[in-house]
Amino acid sequence: MLKTGKNLRRRLGQGALLGALMIAVVSAPVRVHGEGAMGDAPVRHVADLRLWVLSTERTSYVMGLNERDELQTLYWGERLGSDHDLSAAHSRGEHASFDSPETMTNLEYPGWGGRYYSEPALKVTLASGVRDLVLKYVSQEIRGDTLEIRLKDIQYDLFVKLTYKVFPKEDMIRKQAEIDNRTPQVVTVESAQSGAWYVPAGEGYRLTYLTGRWAGETQLTREPILPGKKVLESRRGNTSHQLNPWFAIDARGEADEEHGRVWFGALGWSGNWKLVVEDTPPAHQVRVTGGYNDFDFSWPLAPGESLSTPPYYGGFSRQGFGEASRLLHRFERDEILPDRAHPRVRPVLYNSWEATEFNVSEAGQKALAEKAAKIGVELFVMDDGWFGKRNDDHAGLGDWYVNPQKFPNGLKPLISYVNSLGMDFGLWFEPEMVNPDSDLYRQHPDWAMNFPGRPRSEARNQLVLNMARQDVKEYIFGVLDKMLSENNIKYIKWDMNRHFGEPGWQEAPLPEQKEIWVKYVRNVYEIIDRLRAKHPSLEIESCSGGGGRVDLGILERVNEVWTSDNTEAFDRLRIQEGFSFAHAPKIMSAWVTDVPNMNGRSTPLPYRFLVAMQGALGIGSNLNKWSAEDFALATRMVTTYKSIRETVQQGDLYRLFSPREGELTANQYVSADGKQAVLFAFLHSQQYLRPAPTVCLRGLDGKAAYRIKSLDGKLVEKQEVLSGSFLMHHGLNLNLRGDYDSTVVILEKAE
Ligand code: GLA
């Protein structure tokens, strides 16, 4: 029963009165707020309730000001129908003297101050010694799909501008914060987060995230969310193989690939990042706070200066993890990737690394290029070894001039030859690194990050250049720009083969030295942005010893990523599955390489091709060792890939059978226009003559007819045409046998 007047005031405290009034308002059926039924505008201000409603096609995100003028998250999930149901925000009353209202209230952007005990979004120390920050609402501005809300400390002119951008089609929202010091004193920022995402309060949530290591990236990991904190982070200077800045949360047992509510989020930052998953008492409120890692972080803001945080994206699916991934894939393609305005399919590439390693030469590369062109390769990439005194990994990094012994006439003859074969030319760089055995290091030992007088820890015999320095940034931009200006290079593979160590920056004033973590990444971004602006047709692959730098920050600047140095096809199935939870197949570079591969495993060539054809296909084999049959098969596979790559790269992915769960792995792709679907299936090891399970397809038009093409005759059903409903409900049977068998089935919708 609704409590009113004195009773309620006593129960909730004076401050909660407004909230109580709103409860009363909600129970009155004739009262209309704002526009009544939810309008179509992506951002709406319901002024009388002091609420903001962000709407995507299928989701709503509601925030409001409570009676203390704090900005609170009120709802995130499936789209709400009507404003009539909404009520104004009210903070949670004090539970006990140990549970403050500010800690129990779902604050959008909590400053560390008052009695706030959960993960704060912002923590500062003022020059005066004050370390207390209480942020309250100041103003708002709506511009189409973007909302800006300004908060300010209750006393000091320390402002925070929160920017929300709504992506209606992809059911996603971007949060970002800018901290603005308008006080007359220096404010040192000790933690700057982009914001927090809250799921409805309650127990029993499950966290899904991606863990890994070199050669074993993007392993799907799941665990219950329990009281306390789970920190996902990188302290390594880049995104890292170990954890990816992506999460998904579902109510345990509720969601699977096709069903259930899934909340997910990702940070766009390629440096030290942090996601704190927290379940706080007493309501079991689960939130995920994300932004710059505050470990070894300190950023003094002089009067008039500001600091912006990385973009923090959130989305919601009510059709399970499959739909959550499809939304993210669509979002990356439509809103993040550099070709978002004019999508381009990824070319089939050849990369020389596994064939030659450092042993590159003009003649050797030409021989490989000639063979690559014959099987339909469109982009020929020369990997490591072409520059400086680079004969192994002990020397040369930093010396970005062409090695005169290996290429006596420069790169032009090779590039012209590659172009004459109808292929573009790409080149490997590792711009952020230096070998102590290099001319660059001998000239500028101080350019490597270091603490004076302390050891400089090498990894792969190399040190990290301090890219936060202006002179280093300009030098690296200059050498890359020169190479691109003098040669017809259409593609750079940008590598980073170690993480930070001893991140000193003695040239900077002491209070600013910890800014190295952020300024380094900003300068890497700036170099890439400037190169792209100056060389508009340039494409870039992000690599960090495989998938060590894959996140929504670098993806605004690169066209694809190197998924893993582990190119062994069976291992790849799991790496690629995990990858697909957070990132689009279009950017997932996947090569066919030689066997035996890592783990000493040998899989048949068709299996290797089909695994790689589920992303951006590349070939990394030593073509000099291939037989005539290998070439014939490869040519057929590349031709097939070109006929389905638009579907694989721009379409919707359905994960049908997971490599984590059984002998069969199956993935299906449906083109954006629904006219083509492709099924890939892989059998690990057949036992007891057990037939592969029936595969029911998804995402088809039940009433439509589909022409079926099986390239290898492994499809049991022999009909040429089958209906969408048969394919989705009865399914297909695949005659897969033995070890590492595989097949692809292509379906074209009959007009
Ligand atoms: C890293 C990359 C590889 C290759 C080598 C070259 O390990 O991930 O693909 O480019 O560097 O040294």
Coordinates of C-alpha atoms in Angstrom, one line a residue, residues 196-722:
A196 CA 29.4 3.1 -15.0
W197 CA 26.8 0.8 -16.4
Y198 CA 24.3 -0.6 -13.9
V199 CA 22.1 -3.7 -14.4
P200 CA 18.9 -4.2 -12.4
A201 CA 19.7 -4.9 -8.8
G202 CA 19.6 -8.5 -7.6
E203 CA 21.6 -11.6 -7.1
G204 CA 22.6 -14.3 -9.6
Y205 CA 24.3 -12.5 -12.4
R206 CA 27.1 -14.0 -14.5
L207 CA 30.0 -12.3 -16.1
T208 CA 31.4 -13.2 -19.5
Y209 CA 34.8 -11.8 -20.5
L210 CA 37.8 -12.6 -22.6
T211 CA 41.1 -13.8 -21.2
G212 CA 44.2 -15.0 -22.9
R213 CA 47.9 -14.8 -23.5
W214 CA 50.3 -14.7 -26.5
A215 CA 49.2 -17.4 -29.0
G216 CA 46.0 -18.0 -27.0
E217 CA 43.9 -14.8 -27.1
T218 CA 40.2 -14.2 -26.6
Q219 CA 39.3 -17.3 -24.6
L220 CA 35.7 -17.0 -23.5
T221 CA 35.6 -17.0 -19.7
R222 CA 32.5 -17.1 -17.5
E223 CA 31.9 -16.9 -13.7
P224 CA 29.2 -15.8 -11.3
I225 CA 29.3 -12.2 -10.1
L226 CA 29.6 -12.4 -6.3
P227 CA 29.8 -9.6 -3.7
G228 CA 33.0 -7.7 -4.0
K229 CA 35.0 -6.5 -6.9
K230 CA 36.3 -8.2 -10.0
V231 CA 38.9 -6.1 -11.8
L232 CA 39.6 -6.6 -15.5
E233 CA 42.5 -4.4 -16.6
S234 CA 45.7 -3.8 -18.4
R235 CA 48.8 -2.4 -16.7
R236 CA 50.9 -3.2 -19.7
G237 CA 50.7 0.0 -21.8
N238 CA 48.5 -1.5 -24.5
T239 CA 45.2 -3.3 -24.6
S240 CA 46.8 -6.7 -23.9
H241 CA 46.3 -10.3 -24.9
Q242 CA 45.6 -11.1 -21.3
L243 CA 42.2 -9.4 -21.0
N244 CA 40.1 -7.5 -23.5
P245 CA 38.2 -4.4 -22.5
W246 CA 34.8 -6.0 -23.1
F247 CA 32.2 -7.6 -20.8
A248 CA 28.8 -9.2 -21.0
I249 CA 26.4 -9.8 -18.1
D250 CA 23.4 -12.0 -18.0
A251 CA 21.2 -13.3 -15.2
R252 CA 22.8 -16.7 -14.5
G253 CA 21.0 -19.5 -16.4
E254 CA 18.8 -17.0 -18.3
A255 CA 20.7 -16.3 -21.5
D256 CA 22.2 -18.5 -24.2
E257 CA 23.1 -17.8 -27.8
E258 CA 19.5 -17.2 -28.8
H259 CA 17.6 -16.2 -25.7
G260 CA 17.7 -14.0 -22.6
R261 CA 18.8 -10.6 -21.6
V262 CA 22.4 -9.7 -22.0
W263 CA 24.0 -6.3 -21.1
F264 CA 27.4 -5.7 -22.6
G265 CA 30.0 -3.0 -22.8
A266 CA 33.4 -2.1 -24.2
L267 CA 36.0 0.6 -23.7
G268 CA 37.7 2.3 -26.7
W269 CA 41.2 2.6 -25.3
S270 CA 44.4 1.0 -26.3
G271 CA 46.4 1.8 -23.2
N272 CA 46.1 1.0 -19.5
W273 CA 42.4 0.4 -19.0
K274 CA 40.2 -0.8 -16.2
L275 CA 36.7 -2.4 -15.8
V276 CA 35.6 -2.9 -12.3
V277 CA 32.7 -5.3 -11.9
E278 CA 31.2 -4.7 -8.5
D279 CA 28.3 -6.2 -6.6
T280 CA 27.5 -3.9 -3.7
P281 CA 25.3 -4.4 -0.7
P282 CA 22.6 -4.3 0.5
A283 CA 20.7 -4.6 -2.8
H284 CA 23.3 -6.7 -4.7
Q285 CA 23.7 -3.8 -7.1
V286 CA 25.9 -4.8 -10.0
R287 CA 27.7 -2.1 -11.8
V288 CA 30.7 -2.0 -14.2
T289 CA 32.8 1.1 -13.9
G290 CA 35.3 1.7 -16.7
G291 CA 37.9 4.1 -18.0
Y292 CA 41.6 4.8 -17.6
N293 CA 43.4 2.5 -15.2
D294 CA 44.1 4.5 -12.1
F295 CA 47.1 2.3 -11.3
D296 CA 50.2 4.5 -11.5
F297 CA 47.9 7.3 -12.8
S298 CA 48.2 10.9 -11.8
W299 CA 47.2 13.9 -14.0
P300 CA 47.6 17.4 -12.7
L301 CA 45.1 19.8 -14.3
A302 CA 46.3 23.4 -14.3
P303 CA 43.6 26.1 -14.0
G304 CA 41.7 26.1 -17.4
E305 CA 42.9 22.6 -18.4
S306 CA 40.6 19.6 -19.0
L307 CA 41.0 15.8 -19.3
S308 CA 38.7 13.6 -21.4
T309 CA 38.2 9.9 -20.8
P310 CA 38.0 7.1 -23.3
P311 CA 34.6 6.3 -24.9
Y312 CA 32.7 3.6 -23.0
Y313 CA 30.1 1.8 -24.9
G314 CA 27.1 -0.2 -23.7
G315 CA 24.4 -2.2 -25.3
F316 CA 21.6 -4.6 -24.5
S317 CA 20.2 -7.6 -26.2
R318 CA 17.2 -9.6 -25.2
Q319 CA 18.0 -12.4 -27.7
G320 CA 21.0 -13.7 -25.9
F321 CA 24.7 -13.6 -26.7
G322 CA 24.3 -14.2 -30.4
E323 CA 22.3 -11.0 -30.8
A324 CA 24.6 -9.1 -28.5
S325 CA 27.5 -10.0 -30.8
R326 CA 25.6 -9.1 -33.9
L327 CA 24.8 -5.7 -32.5
L328 CA 28.4 -5.1 -31.6
H329 CA 29.6 -6.3 -35.0
R330 CA 27.1 -4.0 -36.7
F331 CA 28.2 -1.2 -34.5
E332 CA 31.9 -1.7 -35.3
R333 CA 31.2 -1.8 -39.0
D334 CA 28.7 1.2 -39.1
E335 CA 30.1 3.5 -36.4
I336 CA 33.7 2.6 -35.6
L337 CA 35.8 1.4 -38.4
P338 CA 37.5 3.9 -40.7
D339 CA 35.5 2.7 -43.7
R340 CA 32.2 3.0 -41.8
A341 CA 30.8 5.6 -44.3
H342 CA 31.8 3.5 -47.4
P343 CA 32.3 -0.1 -46.3
R344 CA 34.9 -2.0 -48.3
V345 CA 35.3 -5.8 -48.2
R346 CA 38.7 -6.8 -46.9
P347 CA 41.0 -8.0 -49.7
V348 CA 42.5 -11.5 -49.6
L349 CA 46.1 -11.0 -48.5
Y350 CA 49.3 -12.9 -48.5
N351 CA 51.8 -12.3 -45.7
S352 CA 55.4 -13.5 -45.9
W353 CA 56.2 -13.9 -42.2
E354 CA 55.7 -17.6 -41.6
A355 CA 57.2 -18.5 -45.0
T356 CA 60.5 -16.5 -44.7
E357 CA 60.7 -14.9 -41.3
F358 CA 63.5 -12.4 -41.4
N359 CA 65.0 -13.9 -44.6
V360 CA 63.4 -11.5 -47.1
S361 CA 64.9 -10.4 -50.4
E362 CA 63.7 -8.9 -53.6
A363 CA 63.9 -12.2 -55.5
G364 CA 62.4 -14.2 -52.8
Q365 CA 59.4 -11.9 -52.3
K366 CA 58.9 -11.7 -56.0
A367 CA 58.7 -15.4 -56.3
L368 CA 56.1 -15.6 -53.5
A369 CA 54.2 -12.7 -55.0
E370 CA 53.9 -14.4 -58.4
K371 CA 52.5 -17.6 -56.8
A372 CA 50.2 -15.6 -54.5
A373 CA 48.7 -13.7 -57.5
K374 CA 47.9 -17.0 -59.2
I375 CA 45.6 -18.1 -56.5
G376 CA 43.7 -14.8 -56.4
V377 CA 45.5 -12.8 -53.6
E378 CA 44.8 -9.1 -53.8
L379 CA 47.2 -7.6 -51.2
F380 CA 50.8 -8.8 -50.8
V381 CA 52.3 -7.9 -47.5
M382 CA 56.0 -8.1 -46.8
D383 CA 56.5 -8.7 -43.0
D384 CA 59.5 -8.2 -40.7
G385 CA 63.1 -8.2 -42.0
W386 CA 63.2 -5.6 -44.8
F387 CA 64.9 -2.7 -42.9
G388 CA 68.0 -1.7 -41.1
K389 CA 70.3 -4.5 -40.0
R390 CA 67.3 -6.8 -39.3
N391 CA 68.5 -10.3 -39.9
D392 CA 67.0 -11.6 -36.7
D393 CA 65.2 -10.1 -33.7
H394 CA 68.4 -8.7 -32.2
A395 CA 68.8 -5.6 -34.3
G396 CA 67.3 -3.0 -36.5
L397 CA 64.1 -1.8 -34.9
G398 CA 64.1 1.9 -35.1
D399 CA 66.1 2.1 -38.4
W400 CA 63.3 2.4 -40.9
Y401 CA 65.4 2.5 -44.0
V402 CA 65.4 -0.2 -46.6
N403 CA 68.2 -2.8 -46.0
P404 CA 70.6 -2.3 -49.0
Q405 CA 71.8 -5.9 -49.1
K406 CA 68.4 -7.4 -49.3
F407 CA 66.9 -4.6 -51.6
P408 CA 69.8 -3.0 -53.4
N409 CA 67.4 -0.9 -55.5
G410 CA 65.0 0.0 -52.7
L411 CA 61.5 -1.4 -52.5
K412 CA 60.3 0.2 -55.8
P413 CA 61.2 -2.8 -58.0
L414 CA 59.3 -5.2 -55.7
I415 CA 56.3 -2.9 -55.3
S416 CA 56.1 -2.4 -59.1
Y417 CA 56.3 -6.1 -59.7
V418 CA 53.5 -6.8 -57.1
N419 CA 51.4 -4.1 -58.6
S420 CA 52.0 -5.5 -62.1
L421 CA 50.6 -8.8 -60.9
G422 CA 47.4 -6.9 -59.9
M423 CA 48.0 -6.8 -56.2
D424 CA 48.4 -3.9 -53.7
F425 CA 51.6 -3.8 -51.6
G426 CA 51.7 -3.7 -47.8
L427 CA 54.6 -3.4 -45.4
W428 CA 55.3 -4.4 -41.8
F429 CA 56.5 -1.8 -39.2
E430 CA 57.0 -1.8 -35.5
P431 CA 57.1 2.0 -35.0
E432 CA 57.1 2.2 -31.2
M433 CA 60.1 0.0 -30.7
V434 CA 63.9 0.2 -30.8
N435 CA 66.6 -2.5 -30.5
P436 CA 69.6 -1.4 -28.5
D437 CA 71.5 -2.6 -31.5
S438 CA 70.3 0.1 -33.9
D439 CA 71.5 3.4 -35.2
L440 CA 68.4 5.1 -33.6
Y441 CA 69.3 3.8 -30.1
R442 CA 72.9 4.7 -30.5
Q443 CA 71.9 8.3 -31.4
H444 CA 69.0 8.6 -28.9
P445 CA 69.3 6.2 -26.0
D446 CA 67.1 8.6 -24.0
W447 CA 64.2 8.0 -26.4
A448 CA 63.6 4.6 -24.9
M449 CA 61.4 4.9 -21.8
N450 CA 63.5 4.4 -18.7
F451 CA 64.2 5.5 -15.2
P452 CA 67.6 7.1 -15.0
G453 CA 70.2 4.8 -13.6
R454 CA 67.9 1.8 -13.5
P455 CA 68.0 -1.3 -15.6
R456 CA 66.2 -1.3 -18.9
S457 CA 64.4 -4.6 -19.3
E458 CA 64.5 -5.9 -22.8
A459 CA 61.8 -8.2 -24.3
R460 CA 62.5 -9.8 -27.6
N461 CA 65.7 -7.8 -27.4
Q462 CA 63.9 -4.5 -27.7
L463 CA 62.9 -1.5 -25.7
V464 CA 59.8 0.7 -26.0
L465 CA 60.3 4.3 -27.3
N466 CA 58.7 6.9 -25.2
M467 CA 56.0 7.9 -27.7
A468 CA 54.6 10.4 -25.1
R469 CA 57.5 12.7 -26.1
Q470 CA 56.8 15.2 -28.8
D471 CA 60.2 14.7 -30.5
V472 CA 59.8 10.9 -30.7
K473 CA 56.3 11.2 -32.0
E474 CA 57.3 13.7 -34.7
Y475 CA 60.3 11.5 -35.7
I476 CA 58.2 8.4 -36.0
F477 CA 55.5 10.2 -38.0
G478 CA 58.3 11.6 -40.2
V479 CA 59.9 8.2 -41.1
L480 CA 56.5 6.6 -41.8
D481 CA 55.3 9.5 -43.8
K482 CA 58.5 9.4 -45.9
M483 CA 58.2 5.7 -46.6
L484 CA 54.6 6.1 -47.6
S485 CA 55.3 9.2 -49.7
E486 CA 58.1 7.6 -51.6
N487 CA 56.6 4.2 -52.2
N488 CA 53.2 2.9 -53.3
I489 CA 52.4 1.3 -50.0
K490 CA 48.7 0.8 -49.5
Y491 CA 48.8 -1.1 -46.2
I492 CA 50.8 -1.1 -43.0
K493 CA 50.9 -3.9 -40.6
W494 CA 51.6 -1.9 -37.4
D495 CA 53.1 -4.2 -34.8
M496 CA 54.0 -3.9 -31.1
N497 CA 55.9 -6.9 -29.8
R498 CA 56.3 -6.2 -26.1
H499 CA 54.6 -4.3 -23.3
F500 CA 56.0 -1.4 -21.3
G501 CA 58.7 -1.7 -18.8
E502 CA 60.3 1.0 -16.5
P503 CA 57.9 3.7 -17.8
G504 CA 60.0 6.6 -16.8
W505 CA 59.8 10.0 -18.5
Q506 CA 62.5 12.2 -16.8
E507 CA 62.2 15.0 -19.3
A508 CA 58.7 15.8 -18.1
P509 CA 58.1 17.8 -14.9
L510 CA 57.8 15.3 -12.0
P511 CA 54.1 15.8 -11.4
E512 CA 53.4 15.0 -15.1
Q513 CA 55.6 11.9 -15.5
K514 CA 52.8 9.5 -14.9
E515 CA 50.8 11.0 -17.9
I516 CA 53.1 8.8 -20.0
W517 CA 50.5 6.0 -20.0
V518 CA 47.9 8.1 -21.6
K519 CA 50.0 10.5 -23.7
Y520 CA 51.8 7.6 -25.3
V521 CA 48.5 6.1 -26.6
R522 CA 47.2 9.5 -27.7
N523 CA 50.3 10.1 -29.7
V524 CA 50.1 6.7 -31.3
Y525 CA 46.5 7.5 -32.3
E526 CA 47.6 10.9 -33.5
I527 CA 50.4 9.5 -35.8
I528 CA 47.9 7.0 -37.3
D529 CA 45.3 9.8 -37.8
R530 CA 47.8 12.1 -39.5
L531 CA 49.1 9.3 -41.7
R532 CA 45.6 8.4 -42.8
A533 CA 44.7 12.0 -43.4
K534 CA 47.8 12.5 -45.6
H535 CA 47.5 9.2 -47.3
P536 CA 43.8 8.7 -47.7
S537 CA 43.9 5.3 -49.4
L538 CA 46.2 3.8 -46.7
E539 CA 44.8 0.8 -44.7
I540 CA 46.3 -0.4 -41.5
E541 CA 46.4 -3.7 -39.6
S542 CA 46.7 -3.5 -35.8
C543 CA 49.0 -6.2 -34.5
S544 CA 50.7 -6.7 -31.1
G545 CA 52.3 -10.1 -31.3
G546 CA 48.9 -11.3 -32.5
G547 CA 45.8 -9.9 -30.8
G548 CA 47.4 -7.7 -28.2
R549 CA 45.8 -4.5 -29.4
V550 CA 42.2 -5.0 -30.3
D551 CA 39.7 -2.5 -28.8
L552 CA 37.2 0.1 -30.0
G553 CA 39.8 2.8 -29.7
I554 CA 42.3 1.4 -32.2
L555 CA 39.5 0.1 -34.4
E556 CA 38.5 3.7 -35.2
R557 CA 41.9 3.9 -37.0
V558 CA 42.6 0.5 -38.4
N559 CA 40.9 -1.7 -41.0
E560 CA 41.7 -5.1 -39.5
V561 CA 43.6 -6.8 -36.7
W562 CA 46.0 -9.7 -36.5
T563 CA 44.0 -12.1 -34.4
S564 CA 46.8 -14.3 -33.0
D565 CA 50.2 -15.5 -33.8
N566 CA 48.7 -18.9 -33.3
T567 CA 47.6 -19.8 -36.8
E568 CA 47.0 -23.5 -36.0
A569 CA 43.5 -24.1 -37.4
F570 CA 42.0 -26.1 -34.5
D571 CA 43.3 -23.7 -31.8
R572 CA 42.0 -20.9 -34.0
L573 CA 38.4 -22.1 -33.7
R574 CA 38.3 -21.2 -30.1
I575 CA 40.3 -18.0 -30.4
Q576 CA 38.0 -16.9 -33.2
E577 CA 34.9 -17.8 -31.3
G578 CA 35.9 -15.7 -28.3
F579 CA 36.9 -12.9 -30.7
S580 CA 33.5 -13.0 -32.3
F581 CA 31.8 -12.2 -28.9
A582 CA 33.4 -8.8 -28.9
H583 CA 34.5 -8.0 -32.4
A584 CA 33.4 -8.3 -36.0
P585 CA 34.5 -11.1 -38.3
K586 CA 35.4 -8.5 -40.9
I587 CA 38.4 -7.3 -39.0
M588 CA 39.5 -10.7 -37.9
S589 CA 42.5 -11.5 -40.0
A590 CA 42.9 -15.2 -40.4
W591 CA 45.7 -16.9 -42.4
V592 CA 46.1 -20.4 -43.9
T593 CA 49.5 -21.6 -42.9
D594 CA 51.6 -24.7 -43.1
V595 CA 51.5 -27.8 -41.0
P596 CA 52.6 -29.2 -38.6
N597 CA 51.8 -26.0 -36.8
M598 CA 51.8 -24.9 -33.2
N599 CA 51.2 -27.9 -30.8
G600 CA 52.7 -30.0 -33.6
R601 CA 49.2 -30.5 -35.1
S602 CA 48.5 -31.1 -38.7
T603 CA 45.1 -30.4 -40.2
P604 CA 44.1 -30.9 -43.9
L605 CA 44.4 -27.9 -46.2
P606 CA 40.6 -27.6 -46.8
Y607 CA 40.0 -27.4 -43.0
R608 CA 42.7 -24.7 -42.7
F609 CA 41.1 -22.7 -45.5
L610 CA 37.5 -23.0 -44.1
V611 CA 38.7 -21.9 -40.6
A612 CA 40.4 -18.9 -42.1
M613 CA 37.5 -18.1 -44.5
Q614 CA 35.3 -17.2 -41.4
G615 CA 37.1 -13.9 -41.1
A616 CA 39.3 -11.7 -43.4
L617 CA 41.1 -14.4 -45.3
G618 CA 44.8 -14.4 -45.7
I619 CA 47.5 -16.9 -46.7
G620 CA 50.8 -17.2 -44.8
S621 CA 52.1 -20.5 -46.2
N622 CA 55.4 -21.0 -47.8
L623 CA 54.0 -21.2 -51.4
N624 CA 57.4 -22.5 -52.6
K625 CA 56.6 -25.8 -50.9
W626 CA 53.0 -26.2 -52.2
S627 CA 52.1 -28.9 -54.7
A628 CA 50.1 -28.4 -57.8
E629 CA 47.1 -29.9 -56.0
D630 CA 47.5 -27.4 -53.1
F631 CA 47.5 -24.5 -55.7
A632 CA 44.4 -25.9 -57.4
L633 CA 42.6 -26.3 -54.1
A634 CA 43.7 -22.8 -52.9
T635 CA 42.5 -21.2 -56.1
R636 CA 39.1 -22.8 -55.7
M637 CA 38.9 -21.8 -52.1
V638 CA 39.9 -18.2 -52.8
T639 CA 37.3 -18.0 -55.6
T640 CA 34.6 -19.4 -53.2
Y641 CA 35.7 -17.0 -50.5
K642 CA 35.3 -14.0 -52.9
S643 CA 31.7 -15.2 -53.6
I644 CA 30.8 -15.3 -49.9
R645 CA 33.0 -12.7 -48.3
E646 CA 30.5 -9.9 -48.4
T647 CA 28.2 -12.2 -46.3
V648 CA 31.0 -13.2 -43.9
Q649 CA 32.3 -9.7 -43.5
Q650 CA 29.2 -7.5 -43.7
G651 CA 26.5 -10.0 -42.6
D652 CA 25.2 -11.5 -39.4
L653 CA 27.0 -14.2 -37.5
Y654 CA 25.1 -17.1 -35.8
R655 CA 27.3 -19.3 -33.6
L656 CA 25.5 -22.7 -33.9
F657 CA 27.9 -25.1 -32.3
S658 CA 30.7 -24.0 -30.0
P659 CA 34.2 -25.5 -30.1
R660 CA 34.1 -25.3 -26.3
E661 CA 31.2 -27.8 -26.1
G662 CA 31.6 -30.8 -28.3
E663 CA 33.1 -32.4 -31.4
L664 CA 31.3 -30.1 -33.8
T665 CA 31.9 -26.5 -34.4
A666 CA 29.4 -24.7 -36.7
N667 CA 29.0 -21.0 -37.6
Q668 CA 26.6 -19.5 -40.0
Y669 CA 26.6 -16.1 -41.7
V670 CA 23.6 -14.4 -43.3
S671 CA 24.1 -11.5 -45.7
A672 CA 22.7 -8.1 -44.8
D673 CA 20.1 -8.4 -47.5
G674 CA 19.2 -11.9 -46.5
K675 CA 19.9 -13.3 -50.0
Q676 CA 22.9 -15.5 -49.1
A677 CA 23.7 -17.6 -46.1
V678 CA 26.9 -19.6 -45.5
L679 CA 27.3 -22.5 -43.1
F680 CA 30.8 -23.6 -42.0
A681 CA 31.2 -26.8 -40.0
F682 CA 34.2 -28.5 -38.5
L683 CA 34.5 -31.9 -36.9
H684 CA 37.3 -32.3 -34.3
S685 CA 37.6 -36.1 -33.7
Q686 CA 34.9 -38.5 -34.5
Q687 CA 34.5 -41.3 -32.0
Y688 CA 32.4 -44.6 -32.2
L689 CA 31.3 -43.7 -35.7
R690 CA 29.0 -41.1 -34.2
P691 CA 27.4 -39.0 -36.9
A692 CA 27.7 -35.2 -36.5
P693 CA 24.6 -33.6 -34.9
T694 CA 22.0 -32.1 -37.1
V695 CA 22.6 -28.4 -37.7
C696 CA 19.5 -26.2 -37.6
L697 CA 20.2 -22.9 -39.3
R698 CA 19.1 -19.5 -38.1
G699 CA 18.2 -16.1 -39.3
L700 CA 16.6 -17.3 -42.6
D701 CA 13.2 -16.4 -44.1
G702 CA 11.0 -19.3 -43.1
K703 CA 8.8 -18.9 -46.2
A704 CA 11.5 -18.5 -48.7
A705 CA 13.2 -21.2 -50.7
Y706 CA 17.0 -21.5 -50.8
R707 CA 19.2 -23.1 -53.4
I708 CA 21.7 -25.2 -51.7
K709 CA 25.3 -25.6 -52.8
S710 CA 27.6 -28.1 -51.2
L711 CA 31.1 -27.8 -52.6
D712 CA 32.4 -31.2 -51.4
G713 CA 29.3 -33.4 -51.3
K714 CA 29.4 -33.8 -47.5
L715 CA 25.8 -32.7 -47.2
V716 CA 23.4 -35.6 -46.6
E717 CA 20.3 -33.8 -47.9
K718 CA 20.5 -33.9 -51.7
Q719 CA 17.7 -31.6 -52.6
E720 CA 18.8 -28.6 -54.7
V721 CA 16.2 -26.3 -53.1
L722 CA 15.0 -26.3 -49.4

